[in-house]
XYZ file of C-alpha atoms in Angstrom:
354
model
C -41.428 91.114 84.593
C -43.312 88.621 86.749
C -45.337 87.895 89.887
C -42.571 86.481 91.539
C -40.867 89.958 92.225
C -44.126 91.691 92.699
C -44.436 89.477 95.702
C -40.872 90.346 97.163
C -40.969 93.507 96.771
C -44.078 93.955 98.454
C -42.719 91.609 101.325
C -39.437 93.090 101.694
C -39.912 97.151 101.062
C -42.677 96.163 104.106
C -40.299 94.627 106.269
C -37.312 97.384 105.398
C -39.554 99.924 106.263
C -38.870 101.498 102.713
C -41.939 102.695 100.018
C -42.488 100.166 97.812
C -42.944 102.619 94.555
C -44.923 101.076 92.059
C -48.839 99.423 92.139
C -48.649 95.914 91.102
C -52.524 96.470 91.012
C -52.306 98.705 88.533
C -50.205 96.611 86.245
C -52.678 93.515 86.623
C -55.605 95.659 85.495
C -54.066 97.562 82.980
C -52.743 94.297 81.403
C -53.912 92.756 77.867
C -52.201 89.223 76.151
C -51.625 90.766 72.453
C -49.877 89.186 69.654
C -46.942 90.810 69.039
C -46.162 90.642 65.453
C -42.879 90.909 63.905
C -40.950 91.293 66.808
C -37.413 90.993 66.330
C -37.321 90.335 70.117
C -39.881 88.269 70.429
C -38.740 84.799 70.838
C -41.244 81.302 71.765
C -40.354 80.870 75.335
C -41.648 78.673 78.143
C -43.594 76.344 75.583
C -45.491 79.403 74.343
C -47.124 79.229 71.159
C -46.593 81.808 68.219
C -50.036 81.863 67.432
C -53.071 85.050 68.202
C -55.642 84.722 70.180
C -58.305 82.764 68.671
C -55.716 81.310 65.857
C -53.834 78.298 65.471
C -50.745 76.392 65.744
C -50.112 75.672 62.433
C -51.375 78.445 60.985
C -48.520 79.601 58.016
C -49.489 82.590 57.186
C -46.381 84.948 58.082
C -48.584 88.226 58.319
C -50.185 86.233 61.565
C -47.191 84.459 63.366
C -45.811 86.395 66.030
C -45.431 86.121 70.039
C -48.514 86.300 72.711
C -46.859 88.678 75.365
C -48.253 90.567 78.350
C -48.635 94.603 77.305
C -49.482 96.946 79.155
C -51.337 100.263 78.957
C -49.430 103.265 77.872
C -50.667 105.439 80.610
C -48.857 103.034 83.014
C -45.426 103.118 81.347
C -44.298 105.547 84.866
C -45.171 102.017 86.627
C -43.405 100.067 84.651
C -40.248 102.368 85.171
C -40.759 102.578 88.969
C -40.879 98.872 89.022
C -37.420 98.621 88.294
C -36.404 101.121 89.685
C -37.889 100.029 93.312
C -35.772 96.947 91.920
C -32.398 98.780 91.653
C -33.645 100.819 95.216
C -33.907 97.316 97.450
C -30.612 95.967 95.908
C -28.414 98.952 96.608
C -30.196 99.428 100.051
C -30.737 95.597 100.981
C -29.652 92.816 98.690
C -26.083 94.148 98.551
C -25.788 96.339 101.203
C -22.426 96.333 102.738
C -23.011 95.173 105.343
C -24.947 92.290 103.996
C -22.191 91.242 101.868
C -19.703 91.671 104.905
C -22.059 89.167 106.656
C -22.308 86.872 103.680
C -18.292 86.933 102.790
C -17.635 85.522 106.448
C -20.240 82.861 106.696
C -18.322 81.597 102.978
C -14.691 82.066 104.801
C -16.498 79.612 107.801
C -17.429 77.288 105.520
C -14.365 77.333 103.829
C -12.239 76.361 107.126
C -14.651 73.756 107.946
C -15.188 72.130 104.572
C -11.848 69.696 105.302
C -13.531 69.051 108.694
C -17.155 68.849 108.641
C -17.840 66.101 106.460
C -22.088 65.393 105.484
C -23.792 61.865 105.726
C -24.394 59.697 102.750
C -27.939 58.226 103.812
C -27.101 55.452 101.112
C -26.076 52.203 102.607
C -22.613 51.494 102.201
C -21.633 55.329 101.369
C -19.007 57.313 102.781
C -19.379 60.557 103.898
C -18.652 63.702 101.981
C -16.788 67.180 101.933
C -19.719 70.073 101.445
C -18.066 70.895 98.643
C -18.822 67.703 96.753
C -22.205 67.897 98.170
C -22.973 69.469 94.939
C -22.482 66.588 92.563
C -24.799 64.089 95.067
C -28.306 65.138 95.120
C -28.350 62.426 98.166
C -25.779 64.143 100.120
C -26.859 67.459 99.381
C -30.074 67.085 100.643
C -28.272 67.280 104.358
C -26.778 70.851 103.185
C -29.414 72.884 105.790
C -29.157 75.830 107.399
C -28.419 73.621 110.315
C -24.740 73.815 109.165
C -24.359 77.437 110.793
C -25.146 75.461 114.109
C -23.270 72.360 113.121
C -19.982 74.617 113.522
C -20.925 77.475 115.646
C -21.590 75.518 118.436
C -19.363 72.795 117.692
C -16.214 71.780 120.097
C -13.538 70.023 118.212
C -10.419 71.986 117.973
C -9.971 71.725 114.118
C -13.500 73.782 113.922
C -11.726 76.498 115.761
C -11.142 78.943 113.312
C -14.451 78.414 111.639
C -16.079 79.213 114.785
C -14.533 81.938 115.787
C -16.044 83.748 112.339
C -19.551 82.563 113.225
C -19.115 83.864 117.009
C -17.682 87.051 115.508
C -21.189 86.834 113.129
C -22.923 86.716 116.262
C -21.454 89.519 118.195
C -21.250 91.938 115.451
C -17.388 91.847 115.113
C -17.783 91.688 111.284
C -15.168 93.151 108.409
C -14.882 96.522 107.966
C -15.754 98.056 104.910
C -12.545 100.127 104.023
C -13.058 101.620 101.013
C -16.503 101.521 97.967
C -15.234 103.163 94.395
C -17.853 105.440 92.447
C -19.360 104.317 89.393
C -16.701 106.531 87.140
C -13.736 104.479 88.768
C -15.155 100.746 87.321
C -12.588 101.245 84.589
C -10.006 100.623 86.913
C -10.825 97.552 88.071
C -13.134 95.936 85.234
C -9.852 93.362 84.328
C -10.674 91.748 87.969
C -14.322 91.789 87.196
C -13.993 87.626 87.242
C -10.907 87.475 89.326
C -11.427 88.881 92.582
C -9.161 87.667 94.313
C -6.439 88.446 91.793
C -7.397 92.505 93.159
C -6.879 91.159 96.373
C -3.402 90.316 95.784
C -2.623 93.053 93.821
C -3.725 95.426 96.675
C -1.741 93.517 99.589
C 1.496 93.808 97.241
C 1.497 97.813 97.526
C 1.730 96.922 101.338
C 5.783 98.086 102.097
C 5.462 96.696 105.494
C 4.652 93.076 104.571
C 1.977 93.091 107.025
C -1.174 92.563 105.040
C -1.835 89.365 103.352
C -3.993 89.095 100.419
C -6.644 86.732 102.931
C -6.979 89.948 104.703
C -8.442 91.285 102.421
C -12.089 90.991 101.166
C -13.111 92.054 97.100
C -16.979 92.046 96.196
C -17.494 93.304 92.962
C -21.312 94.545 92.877
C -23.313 95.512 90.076
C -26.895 97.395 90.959
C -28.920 97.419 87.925
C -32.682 97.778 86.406
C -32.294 94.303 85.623
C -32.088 94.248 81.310
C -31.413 97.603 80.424
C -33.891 100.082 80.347
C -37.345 98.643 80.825
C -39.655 101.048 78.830
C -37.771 99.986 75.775
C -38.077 96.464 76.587
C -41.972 96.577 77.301
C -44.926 96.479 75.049
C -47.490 98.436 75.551
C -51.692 99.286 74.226
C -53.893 101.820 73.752
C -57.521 102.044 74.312
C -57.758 103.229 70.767
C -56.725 100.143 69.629
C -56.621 97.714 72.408
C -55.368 94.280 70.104
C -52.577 96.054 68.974
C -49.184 96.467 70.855
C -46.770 98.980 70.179
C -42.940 100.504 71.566
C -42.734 103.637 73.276
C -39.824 105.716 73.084
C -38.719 107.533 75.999
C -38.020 110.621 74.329
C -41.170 111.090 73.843
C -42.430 110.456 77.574
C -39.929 111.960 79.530
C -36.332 113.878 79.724
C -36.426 112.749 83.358
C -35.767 109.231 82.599
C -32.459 107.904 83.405
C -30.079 107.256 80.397
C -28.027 104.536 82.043
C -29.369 101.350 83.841
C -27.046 100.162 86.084
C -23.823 101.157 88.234
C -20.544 98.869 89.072
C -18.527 99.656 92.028
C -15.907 98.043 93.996
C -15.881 97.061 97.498
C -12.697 96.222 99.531
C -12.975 94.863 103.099
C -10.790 94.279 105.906
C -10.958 90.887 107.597
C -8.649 91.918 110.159
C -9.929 93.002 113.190
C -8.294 96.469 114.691
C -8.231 99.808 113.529
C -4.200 99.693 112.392
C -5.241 97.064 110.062
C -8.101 98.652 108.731
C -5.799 101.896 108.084
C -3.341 99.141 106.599
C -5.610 98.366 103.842
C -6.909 100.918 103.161
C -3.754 102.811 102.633
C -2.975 99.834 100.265
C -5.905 100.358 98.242
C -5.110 104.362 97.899
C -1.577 103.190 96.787
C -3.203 100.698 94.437
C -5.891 102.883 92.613
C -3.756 105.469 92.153
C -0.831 103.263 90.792
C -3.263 101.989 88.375
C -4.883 105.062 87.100
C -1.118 106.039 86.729
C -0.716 103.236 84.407
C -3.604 103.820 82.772
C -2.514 107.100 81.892
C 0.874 105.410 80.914
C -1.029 104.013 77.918
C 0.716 100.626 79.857
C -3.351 99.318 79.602
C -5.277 99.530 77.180
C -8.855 99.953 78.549
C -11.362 97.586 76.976
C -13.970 98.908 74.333
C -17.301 97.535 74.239
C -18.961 96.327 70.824
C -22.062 96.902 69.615
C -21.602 94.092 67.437
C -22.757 90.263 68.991
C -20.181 88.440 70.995
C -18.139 85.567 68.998
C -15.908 83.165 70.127
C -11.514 83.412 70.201
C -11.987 80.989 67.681
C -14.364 82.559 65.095
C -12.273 85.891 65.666
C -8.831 84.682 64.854
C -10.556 83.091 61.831
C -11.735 86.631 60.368
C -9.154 88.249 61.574
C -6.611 85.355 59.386
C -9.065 86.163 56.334
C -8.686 90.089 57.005
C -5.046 89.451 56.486
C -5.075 87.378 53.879
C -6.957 89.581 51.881
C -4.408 92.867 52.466
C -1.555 93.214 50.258
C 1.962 92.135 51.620
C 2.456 95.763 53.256
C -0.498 96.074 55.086
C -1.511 95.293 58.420
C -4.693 94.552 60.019
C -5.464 97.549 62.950
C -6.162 95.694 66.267
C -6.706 97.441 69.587
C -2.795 97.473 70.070
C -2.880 100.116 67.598
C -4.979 102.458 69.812
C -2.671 105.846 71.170
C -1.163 105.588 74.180
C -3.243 106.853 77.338
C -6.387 106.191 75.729
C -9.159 106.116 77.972
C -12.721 106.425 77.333
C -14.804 108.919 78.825
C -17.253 107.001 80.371
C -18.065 103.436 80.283
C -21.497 102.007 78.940
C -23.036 99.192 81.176
């Protein structure tokens, strides 16, 4: 929770013509620096010292050390909530709109084309010019990666630029992909193995194409996650009393509301056709109906095995294969060690946990 987002969402809910939902002014004067103590969340971050107000440094006493965070009063823990949630509001309606990330997939497809072709100034005597690309691994060169690139190629006249300019005139004129399909939030388990590999779903749809005439590069994946931010924000949030106004404290949701949401955050597919045309746009999108329900066919094949989140911390291939070497060495010679391969068949959670 900072400033920083107080001051866009003020900006932007303005300028979007949306409410913004939340007082920021309410926040600032219902907010109190208490040590927390004993926080098994509390961590020294951005040089802050573990120390209360009025204490020291290198103060040892255990019963003292503890984290100087920002609480709030627990009248204002609805504020709180609706801060995020006007968070979650301006992504799904703005920051990832579809059409926003229609917009955004075909100014990276320009840049793409034009990236062999449009090569960026080395102001360094004696340097040669580079891809944008490599721009990236130059702070000297990168420094020339402006806005003014849009221009560079939309108005540009060599014929290898062609291609790239025809997406930023199609920008221009509002010729932009099609949105052909968005999955609910109870379908993610279908595509969560593509969650990194985009473009992997991409092929996979074009290949239920019988015809041969859609290409995977005519077809556009976004993968978009709308969330609170870190889970649910009352939980993460100290808060004070006027009772006792040096002491922070959890609430517990339960207690405040069965109104509150229980899950913070949605994931949803998008699929896009970059062809223009309505028979391409019914193309893919009869490839994507052929796709999802091939999959969920699989699925109930028991030929996938859907993955099953751990509440236990994260470790590396490494660390696993080592317990999982001890865990055998440890059973008798007619044993085995139970791995998710021994799940039934057609096992599929109910829902998924984000």
């Amino acid at each position: 929770m900072d400033v920083d987002k107080w001051d866009y969402f003020a900006r932007d809910s303005q300028h979007l013509g949306l409410l913004k939902g939340f007082d920021h002014m309410q926040l600032i004067q219902h907010a109190r620096v208490i040590n927390v103590k004993g926080d098994p969340k509390s961590q020294v971050v951005h040089g802050l010292a573990p120390f209360p107000p009025g204490g020291s440094a290198d103060n040892d006493d255990d019963d003292v050390k503890g984290e100087l965070q920002i609480c709030y009063r627990d009248k204002e823990w609805g504020n709180v909530h609706d801060m995020f949630a006007t968070r979650a509001r301006l992504h799904r309606k703005a920051y990832q709109h579809k059409v926003k990330d229609a917009v955004e997939m075909m100014f990276l497809d320009a840049l793409l084309e034009a990236d062999p072709i449009l090569l960026l100034e080395d102001p360094r005597p004696g340097k040669k010019p580079k891809k944008m690309s490599m721009a990236i691994d130059d702070m000297a060169v990168y420094t020339n990666l402006t806005d003014q690139i849009f221009l560079r190629i939309l108005y540009s006249k060599e014929p290898e630029l062609e291609n790239a300019r025809k997406i930023l005139q199609n920008i221009m004129t509002r010729e932009l992909y099609r949105c052909v399909a968005e999955t609910g939030p109870g379908e993610w388990y279908l595509f969560e193995e593509f969650a990194s590999t985009p473009l992997g779903l991409a092929d996979k749809i074009a290949k239920s194409d019988k015809s041969g005439k859609i290409k995977a590069e005519d077809i556009g994946v976004k993968m978009v996650k709308v969330d609170y931010g870190k889970g649910d924000p009352i939980k993460n949030a100290r808060f004070w009393n006027k009772g006792d106004p040096d002491k922070a404290f959890e609430l517990k949701k339960e207690d405040l509301s069965q109104m509150l949401p229980v899950k913070f955050a949605d994931q949803f597919v998008r699929v896009y056709c970059k062809k223009q045309g309505e028979e391409s746009f019914q193309a893919v999108k009869k490839c994507f109906d052929e796709f999802k329900k091939e999959e969920g066919k699989r699925r109930e094949r028991g030929e996938i095995t859907p993955k099953r989140r751990s509440s236990s911390p994260r470790r590396s291939p490494r660390l696993a294969n080592k317990s999982m070497r001890r865990a055998s060495e440890s059973k008798g010679p007619h044993e085995e060690v139970q791995t998710d391969s021994s799940l039934p068949p057609g096992f599929r959670p109910k829902k998924l946990d984000f």
